[in-house]
Amino acid sequence: MVGKRQVWVSVTLAEDDERVPRLFELLRKHNETWLEVHEDRYTDDELDNARLLLMHPNRECEIDGGIWCGTTYDWSEACPACGTPARQTSAMFIEGEEIPKLEGHRAGATLVELPLVDERLAEALEESGATGLYFRSVYAVMEDRRQVKLRWKQLCAKRSLPPMSPLTTGLGRYHECEVCMRNGYGRTSEAPTRIVYRASDLADADDVNMTWEHYNEAALKPDMRDTHLSYPYILVTPKVMRIFRAAGVTEFDWIPIRVVDDA
Ligand SMILES: [Zn+2]
């Protein structure tokens, strides 16, 4: 509309702030729509003392890559309906055009949230002796189909944890597979992500772990370029988080999990 400008405004307030109801009242009065996002904030102490942390990419460095760029998967032990959990069998391939997006970053993630780190950070992680992790090479696929090896690695976890406790909140289900019920999980804006595990299920957890639960809906298609897969979340110990933070990495949110007794 001529003469009318739309401006996006983001406001962060504590849930018990008395201005919250007044803000909603004003928005309603002026017929404005809004998006509410509910998140927990944690102190450094809380992060440092967590049993495990969800390592969640915050889209500061997001790269197009994955199955549609040639990354291959093995489905022999996966759900026949949705392919969960597919086992990656090749390096990570990304779009060549995306290379400039990596500049100025030491870590990031693919569009489907698979973590990528630069070579030096991969070395630091390896040298720390952190358990449960391994790395895959990252290649860019150029316009002429040439594959160029990048000085980046995909961070992967070797093992999957048992399912979360049903006390977990803030993870919604979207188009989950009705055969395996293992995918379609997703963080929701309506409630903070509060992942809960039974203590005994974490007894032999590594420093880097996959969740049994997979995010994203999945669709297996004859053409890999049309195929969508579900992926596990990555949960790490504070030791791993500290290595990322010491490297100045800000491209991930760290969300502590909660642990309950088995009784
Ligand atoms: Zn399935």
mmCIF file of C-alpha atoms and ligand atoms in Angstrom:
data_model
loop_
_atom_site.group_PDB
_atom_site.id
_atom_site.type_symbol
_atom_site.label_atom_id
_atom_site.label_comp_id
_atom_site.label_asym_id
_atom_site.label_seq_id
_atom_site.Cartn_x
_atom_site.Cartn_y
_atom_site.Cartn_z
ATOM 1 C CA MET A 1 0.000 0.000 0.000
ATOM 2 C CA VAL A 2 1.376 3.401 -0.974
ATOM 3 C CA GLY A 3 2.591 5.446 1.948
ATOM 4 C CA LYS A 4 2.418 2.531 4.364
ATOM 5 C CA ARG A 5 5.508 0.747 5.537
ATOM 6 C CA GLN A 6 5.724 -2.564 7.361
ATOM 7 C CA VAL A 7 8.333 -2.856 10.091
ATOM 8 C CA TRP A 8 9.217 -6.102 11.884
ATOM 9 C CA VAL A 9 9.854 -5.641 15.579
ATOM 10 C CA SER A 10 11.128 -8.262 17.973
ATOM 11 C CA VAL A 11 10.511 -7.814 21.710
ATOM 12 C CA THR A 12 11.997 -10.091 24.369
ATOM 13 C CA LEU A 13 10.384 -10.012 27.807
ATOM 14 C CA ALA A 14 10.358 -12.245 30.864
ATOM 15 C CA GLU A 15 7.171 -14.279 31.093
ATOM 16 C CA ASP A 16 6.120 -12.568 34.351
ATOM 17 C CA ASP A 17 6.867 -9.047 33.100
ATOM 18 C CA GLU A 18 3.776 -6.927 33.688
ATOM 19 C CA ARG A 19 4.228 -5.305 30.265
ATOM 20 C CA VAL A 20 3.429 -8.604 28.484
ATOM 21 C CA PRO A 21 -0.392 -8.362 28.831
ATOM 22 C CA ARG A 22 -0.252 -4.639 27.995
ATOM 23 C CA LEU A 23 1.723 -5.352 24.827
ATOM 24 C CA PHE A 24 -0.807 -7.978 23.687
ATOM 25 C CA GLU A 25 -3.629 -5.567 24.453
ATOM 26 C CA LEU A 26 -2.017 -2.883 22.272
ATOM 27 C CA LEU A 27 -1.436 -5.324 19.425
ATOM 28 C CA ARG A 28 -5.075 -6.453 19.537
ATOM 29 C CA LYS A 29 -6.321 -2.879 19.677
ATOM 30 C CA HIS A 30 -4.369 -2.015 16.521
ATOM 31 C CA ASN A 31 -5.332 -5.229 14.781
ATOM 32 C CA GLU A 32 -1.735 -6.382 14.470
ATOM 33 C CA THR A 33 -0.762 -10.049 14.253
ATOM 34 C CA TRP A 34 2.224 -11.438 16.122
ATOM 35 C CA LEU A 35 4.299 -14.549 16.605
ATOM 36 C CA GLU A 36 5.024 -15.663 20.155
ATOM 37 C CA VAL A 37 8.161 -17.683 20.889
ATOM 38 C CA HIS A 38 8.598 -19.213 24.338
ATOM 39 C CA GLU A 39 12.176 -20.017 25.295
ATOM 40 C CA ASP A 40 14.143 -20.687 28.477
ATOM 41 C CA ARG A 41 17.247 -18.655 29.260
ATOM 42 C CA TYR A 42 20.090 -20.351 31.101
ATOM 43 C CA THR A 43 23.027 -19.031 33.098
ATOM 44 C CA ASP A 44 26.586 -20.096 32.209
ATOM 45 C CA ASP A 45 26.589 -22.122 35.420
ATOM 46 C CA GLU A 46 23.504 -24.045 34.353
ATOM 47 C CA LEU A 47 25.038 -24.765 30.942
ATOM 48 C CA ASP A 48 28.343 -25.818 32.484
ATOM 49 C CA ASN A 49 26.689 -28.231 34.898
ATOM 50 C CA ALA A 50 24.188 -29.865 32.536
ATOM 51 C CA ARG A 51 24.423 -33.628 32.047
ATOM 52 C CA LEU A 52 23.978 -33.074 28.293
ATOM 53 C CA LEU A 53 23.055 -30.138 26.069
ATOM 54 C CA LEU A 54 21.051 -30.014 22.872
ATOM 55 C CA MET A 55 23.355 -28.484 20.275
ATOM 56 C CA HIS A 56 20.905 -26.626 18.095
ATOM 57 C CA PRO A 57 22.001 -24.582 15.047
ATOM 58 C CA ASN A 58 20.526 -21.064 15.189
ATOM 59 C CA ARG A 59 20.751 -20.365 11.417
ATOM 60 C CA GLU A 60 23.571 -17.799 11.691
ATOM 61 C CA CYS A 61 25.464 -19.966 9.192
ATOM 62 C CA GLU A 62 23.161 -22.177 7.165
ATOM 63 C CA ILE A 63 24.363 -24.117 4.129
ATOM 64 C CA ASP A 64 22.367 -25.903 1.448
ATOM 65 C CA GLY A 65 23.629 -29.473 1.236
ATOM 66 C CA GLY A 66 22.771 -33.069 1.896
ATOM 67 C CA ILE A 67 20.986 -35.875 0.093
ATOM 68 C CA TRP A 68 19.901 -33.690 -2.835
ATOM 69 C CA CYS A 69 23.557 -32.734 -3.463
ATOM 70 C CA GLY A 70 24.733 -36.357 -3.597
ATOM 71 C CA THR A 71 25.244 -37.358 0.049
ATOM 72 C CA THR A 72 24.386 -41.069 0.192
ATOM 73 C CA TYR A 73 22.555 -43.124 2.822
ATOM 74 C CA ASP A 74 21.980 -46.767 3.629
ATOM 75 C CA TRP A 75 18.449 -47.821 4.515
ATOM 76 C CA SER A 76 19.015 -51.512 5.169
ATOM 77 C CA GLU A 77 18.234 -51.217 8.895
ATOM 78 C CA ALA A 78 15.764 -48.349 8.610
ATOM 79 C CA CYS A 79 11.977 -48.121 8.742
ATOM 80 C CA PRO A 80 10.639 -49.198 5.317
ATOM 81 C CA ALA A 81 8.018 -46.440 5.344
ATOM 82 C CA CYS A 82 10.145 -43.388 6.177
ATOM 83 C CA GLY A 83 13.795 -44.476 6.074
ATOM 84 C CA THR A 84 14.464 -43.558 9.718
ATOM 85 C CA PRO A 85 17.197 -43.896 10.881
ATOM 86 C CA ALA A 86 19.034 -43.674 7.588
ATOM 87 C CA ARG A 87 22.760 -44.285 7.948
ATOM 88 C CA GLN A 88 24.956 -41.790 6.089
ATOM 89 C CA THR A 89 27.537 -43.625 3.959
ATOM 90 C CA SER A 90 29.392 -40.824 2.161
ATOM 91 C CA ALA A 91 30.976 -37.442 2.752
ATOM 92 C CA MET A 92 28.677 -34.427 3.094
ATOM 93 C CA PHE A 93 28.085 -32.711 -0.246
ATOM 94 C CA ILE A 94 27.006 -29.069 -0.320
ATOM 95 C CA GLU A 95 26.067 -26.635 -3.099
ATOM 96 C CA GLY A 96 29.174 -24.929 -4.562
ATOM 97 C CA GLU A 97 27.317 -21.618 -4.626
ATOM 98 C CA GLU A 98 27.064 -21.770 -0.847
ATOM 99 C CA ILE A 99 30.837 -21.627 -0.206
ATOM 100 C CA PRO A 100 30.876 -17.818 0.429
ATOM 101 C CA LYS A 101 28.355 -18.315 3.238
ATOM 102 C CA LEU A 102 31.006 -20.203 5.230
ATOM 103 C CA GLU A 103 33.342 -17.216 5.270
ATOM 104 C CA GLY A 104 33.773 -15.621 8.671
ATOM 105 C CA HIS A 105 32.360 -18.695 10.393
ATOM 106 C CA ARG A 106 34.058 -21.587 12.156
ATOM 107 C CA ALA A 107 30.902 -23.656 12.493
ATOM 108 C CA GLY A 108 27.456 -23.854 10.976
ATOM 109 C CA ALA A 109 24.899 -26.379 9.824
ATOM 110 C CA THR A 110 23.145 -27.638 6.730
ATOM 111 C CA LEU A 111 19.542 -26.686 5.990
ATOM 112 C CA VAL A 112 18.528 -29.893 7.790
ATOM 113 C CA GLU A 113 20.627 -28.922 10.811
ATOM 114 C CA LEU A 114 23.594 -31.280 10.416
ATOM 115 C CA PRO A 115 26.544 -29.573 12.143
ATOM 116 C CA LEU A 116 29.630 -28.490 10.185
ATOM 117 C CA VAL A 117 32.910 -27.289 11.723
ATOM 118 C CA ASP A 118 36.113 -25.948 10.217
ATOM 119 C CA GLU A 119 39.164 -28.234 10.164
ATOM 120 C CA ARG A 120 40.903 -26.535 13.082
ATOM 121 C CA LEU A 121 37.853 -26.851 15.287
ATOM 122 C CA ALA A 122 37.508 -30.513 14.258
ATOM 123 C CA GLU A 123 41.127 -31.033 15.346
ATOM 124 C CA ALA A 124 40.527 -29.330 18.692
ATOM 125 C CA LEU A 125 37.499 -31.549 19.293
ATOM 126 C CA GLU A 126 39.450 -34.659 18.370
ATOM 127 C CA GLU A 127 42.402 -33.700 20.576
ATOM 128 C CA SER A 128 40.078 -33.162 23.545
ATOM 129 C CA GLY A 129 39.433 -36.919 23.595
ATOM 130 C CA ALA A 130 35.674 -36.312 23.479
ATOM 131 C CA THR A 131 33.975 -39.690 23.096
ATOM 132 C CA GLY A 132 31.318 -40.734 20.611
ATOM 133 C CA LEU A 133 32.235 -38.354 17.822
ATOM 134 C CA TYR A 134 33.652 -38.789 14.356
ATOM 135 C CA PHE A 135 33.962 -36.565 11.339
ATOM 136 C CA ARG A 136 33.119 -36.805 7.659
ATOM 137 C CA SER A 137 34.685 -34.799 4.853
ATOM 138 C CA VAL A 138 32.747 -31.960 3.242
ATOM 139 C CA TYR A 139 32.758 -31.433 -0.524
ATOM 140 C CA ALA A 140 31.247 -28.610 -2.554
ATOM 141 C CA VAL A 141 29.570 -29.641 -5.802
ATOM 142 C CA MET A 142 30.378 -26.998 -8.416
ATOM 143 C CA GLU A 143 28.218 -25.984 -11.366
ATOM 144 C CA ASP A 144 30.276 -28.214 -13.703
ATOM 145 C CA ARG A 145 29.683 -31.143 -11.235
ATOM 146 C CA ARG A 146 33.308 -31.005 -10.043
ATOM 147 C CA GLN A 147 33.650 -31.961 -6.353
ATOM 148 C CA VAL A 148 35.915 -29.667 -4.340
ATOM 149 C CA LYS A 149 37.068 -30.796 -0.907
ATOM 150 C CA LEU A 150 36.599 -28.036 1.676
ATOM 151 C CA ARG A 151 38.588 -27.392 4.841
ATOM 152 C CA TRP A 152 35.463 -28.265 6.776
ATOM 153 C CA LYS A 153 34.144 -31.398 8.475
ATOM 154 C CA GLN A 154 30.714 -32.704 9.300
ATOM 155 C CA LEU A 155 30.419 -33.504 13.009
ATOM 156 C CA CYS A 156 28.731 -36.882 13.541
ATOM 157 C CA ALA A 157 27.846 -39.017 16.553
ATOM 158 C CA LYS A 158 28.556 -42.744 16.637
ATOM 159 C CA ARG A 159 25.686 -43.895 18.822
ATOM 160 C CA SER A 160 22.063 -43.218 19.533
ATOM 161 C CA LEU A 161 20.656 -42.737 23.039
ATOM 162 C CA PRO A 162 17.513 -44.582 24.217
ATOM 163 C CA PRO A 163 14.178 -42.748 23.740
ATOM 164 C CA MET A 164 13.598 -39.622 25.849
ATOM 165 C CA SER A 165 11.406 -39.661 28.944
ATOM 166 C CA PRO A 166 7.714 -38.969 28.186
ATOM 167 C CA LEU A 167 8.117 -35.976 30.546
ATOM 168 C CA THR A 168 9.828 -34.141 27.656
ATOM 169 C CA THR A 169 7.945 -30.991 26.611
ATOM 170 C CA GLY A 170 8.359 -28.424 23.855
ATOM 171 C CA LEU A 171 8.943 -30.967 21.080
ATOM 172 C CA GLY A 172 5.942 -31.161 18.761
ATOM 173 C CA ARG A 173 5.122 -33.877 16.218
ATOM 174 C CA TYR A 174 4.534 -33.012 12.597
ATOM 175 C CA HIS A 175 3.683 -35.613 9.929
ATOM 176 C CA GLU A 176 5.297 -38.363 11.975
ATOM 177 C CA CYS A 177 5.673 -41.812 10.447
ATOM 178 C CA GLU A 178 2.913 -44.110 11.684
ATOM 179 C CA VAL A 179 5.026 -47.229 11.218
ATOM 180 C CA CYS A 180 8.028 -46.408 13.429
ATOM 181 C CA MET A 181 6.776 -43.315 15.324
ATOM 182 C CA ARG A 182 10.385 -42.235 15.468
ATOM 183 C CA ASN A 183 10.400 -39.044 13.403
ATOM 184 C CA GLY A 184 8.539 -35.798 12.816
ATOM 185 C CA TYR A 185 9.751 -34.245 16.068
ATOM 186 C CA GLY A 186 10.310 -30.508 16.040
ATOM 187 C CA ARG A 187 10.931 -27.639 18.412
ATOM 188 C CA THR A 188 7.814 -25.570 18.818
ATOM 189 C CA SER A 189 7.493 -21.828 19.428
ATOM 190 C CA GLU A 190 4.606 -22.397 21.853
ATOM 191 C CA ALA A 191 6.655 -23.943 24.649
ATOM 192 C CA PRO A 192 10.349 -23.987 25.602
ATOM 193 C CA THR A 193 12.272 -27.102 24.610
ATOM 194 C CA ARG A 194 12.688 -29.179 27.781
ATOM 195 C CA ILE A 195 14.180 -32.552 26.968
ATOM 196 C CA VAL A 196 14.033 -35.082 29.806
ATOM 197 C CA TYR A 197 15.896 -38.388 30.171
ATOM 198 C CA ARG A 198 15.742 -41.128 32.763
ATOM 199 C CA ALA A 199 19.045 -41.213 34.660
ATOM 200 C CA SER A 200 19.688 -44.891 33.849
ATOM 201 C CA ASP A 201 19.341 -44.213 30.111
ATOM 202 C CA LEU A 202 22.323 -41.848 30.260
ATOM 203 C CA ALA A 203 24.627 -44.140 32.238
ATOM 204 C CA ASP A 204 26.886 -44.853 29.267
ATOM 205 C CA ALA A 205 26.246 -41.686 27.234
ATOM 206 C CA ASP A 206 29.205 -40.353 25.251
ATOM 207 C CA ASP A 207 30.343 -36.728 24.938
ATOM 208 C CA VAL A 208 28.579 -36.592 21.557
ATOM 209 C CA ASN A 209 25.320 -38.526 21.045
ATOM 210 C CA MET A 210 22.407 -38.830 18.645
ATOM 211 C CA THR A 211 18.837 -38.854 19.925
ATOM 212 C CA TRP A 212 16.569 -41.816 19.168
ATOM 213 C CA GLU A 213 13.979 -39.222 18.136
ATOM 214 C CA HIS A 214 14.390 -37.730 14.665
ATOM 215 C CA TYR A 215 13.270 -34.301 13.525
ATOM 216 C CA ASN A 216 11.713 -33.516 10.127
ATOM 217 C CA GLU A 217 9.068 -35.442 8.314
ATOM 218 C CA ALA A 218 10.433 -37.947 5.812
ATOM 219 C CA ALA A 219 9.438 -38.827 2.247
ATOM 220 C CA LEU A 220 11.267 -41.534 0.342
ATOM 221 C CA LYS A 221 11.118 -40.937 -3.418
ATOM 222 C CA PRO A 222 12.721 -42.817 -6.330
ATOM 223 C CA ASP A 223 14.759 -39.687 -7.111
ATOM 224 C CA MET A 224 17.141 -38.782 -4.268
ATOM 225 C CA ARG A 225 16.723 -35.115 -5.188
ATOM 226 C CA ASP A 226 13.094 -35.290 -4.070
ATOM 227 C CA THR A 227 13.752 -37.432 -1.014
ATOM 228 C CA HIS A 228 13.463 -35.989 2.481
ATOM 229 C CA LEU A 229 14.916 -37.698 5.506
ATOM 230 C CA SER A 230 14.562 -37.361 9.249
ATOM 231 C CA TYR A 231 17.659 -36.674 11.333
ATOM 232 C CA PRO A 232 18.608 -37.117 15.001
ATOM 233 C CA TYR A 233 19.332 -34.210 17.304
ATOM 234 C CA ILE A 234 22.885 -34.020 18.628
ATOM 235 C CA LEU A 235 23.340 -33.956 22.423
ATOM 236 C CA VAL A 236 26.782 -33.114 23.820
ATOM 237 C CA THR A 237 28.444 -32.727 27.211
ATOM 238 C CA PRO A 238 29.458 -29.271 28.505
ATOM 239 C CA LYS A 239 33.061 -30.270 27.712
ATOM 240 C CA VAL A 240 32.195 -30.211 23.985
ATOM 241 C CA MET A 241 30.225 -26.965 24.287
ATOM 242 C CA ARG A 242 33.200 -25.284 25.949
ATOM 243 C CA ILE A 243 35.441 -26.133 22.972
ATOM 244 C CA PHE A 244 32.950 -24.479 20.598
ATOM 245 C CA ARG A 245 32.610 -21.445 22.844
ATOM 246 C CA ALA A 246 36.394 -21.106 23.288
ATOM 247 C CA ALA A 247 36.627 -20.968 19.473
ATOM 248 C CA GLY A 248 34.189 -18.043 19.462
ATOM 249 C CA VAL A 249 31.400 -20.085 17.862
ATOM 250 C CA THR A 250 27.979 -18.445 18.264
ATOM 251 C CA GLU A 251 26.118 -20.473 15.626
ATOM 252 C CA PHE A 252 24.484 -22.867 18.073
ATOM 253 C CA ASP A 253 21.999 -22.589 20.923
ATOM 254 C CA TRP A 254 22.856 -24.826 23.873
ATOM 255 C CA ILE A 255 19.834 -26.162 25.718
ATOM 256 C CA PRO A 256 20.429 -28.230 28.880
ATOM 257 C CA ILE A 257 18.504 -31.479 29.177
ATOM 258 C CA ARG A 258 16.850 -32.499 32.443
ATOM 259 C CA VAL A 259 17.409 -35.815 34.174
ATOM 260 C CA VAL A 260 14.835 -37.646 36.313
ATOM 261 C CA ASP A 261 15.235 -40.644 38.586
ATOM 262 C CA ASP A 262 13.902 -43.887 37.241
ATOM 263 C CA ALA A 263 11.455 -44.522 40.061
HETATM 264 ZN ZN ZN B 1 9.050 -44.799 9.900
#
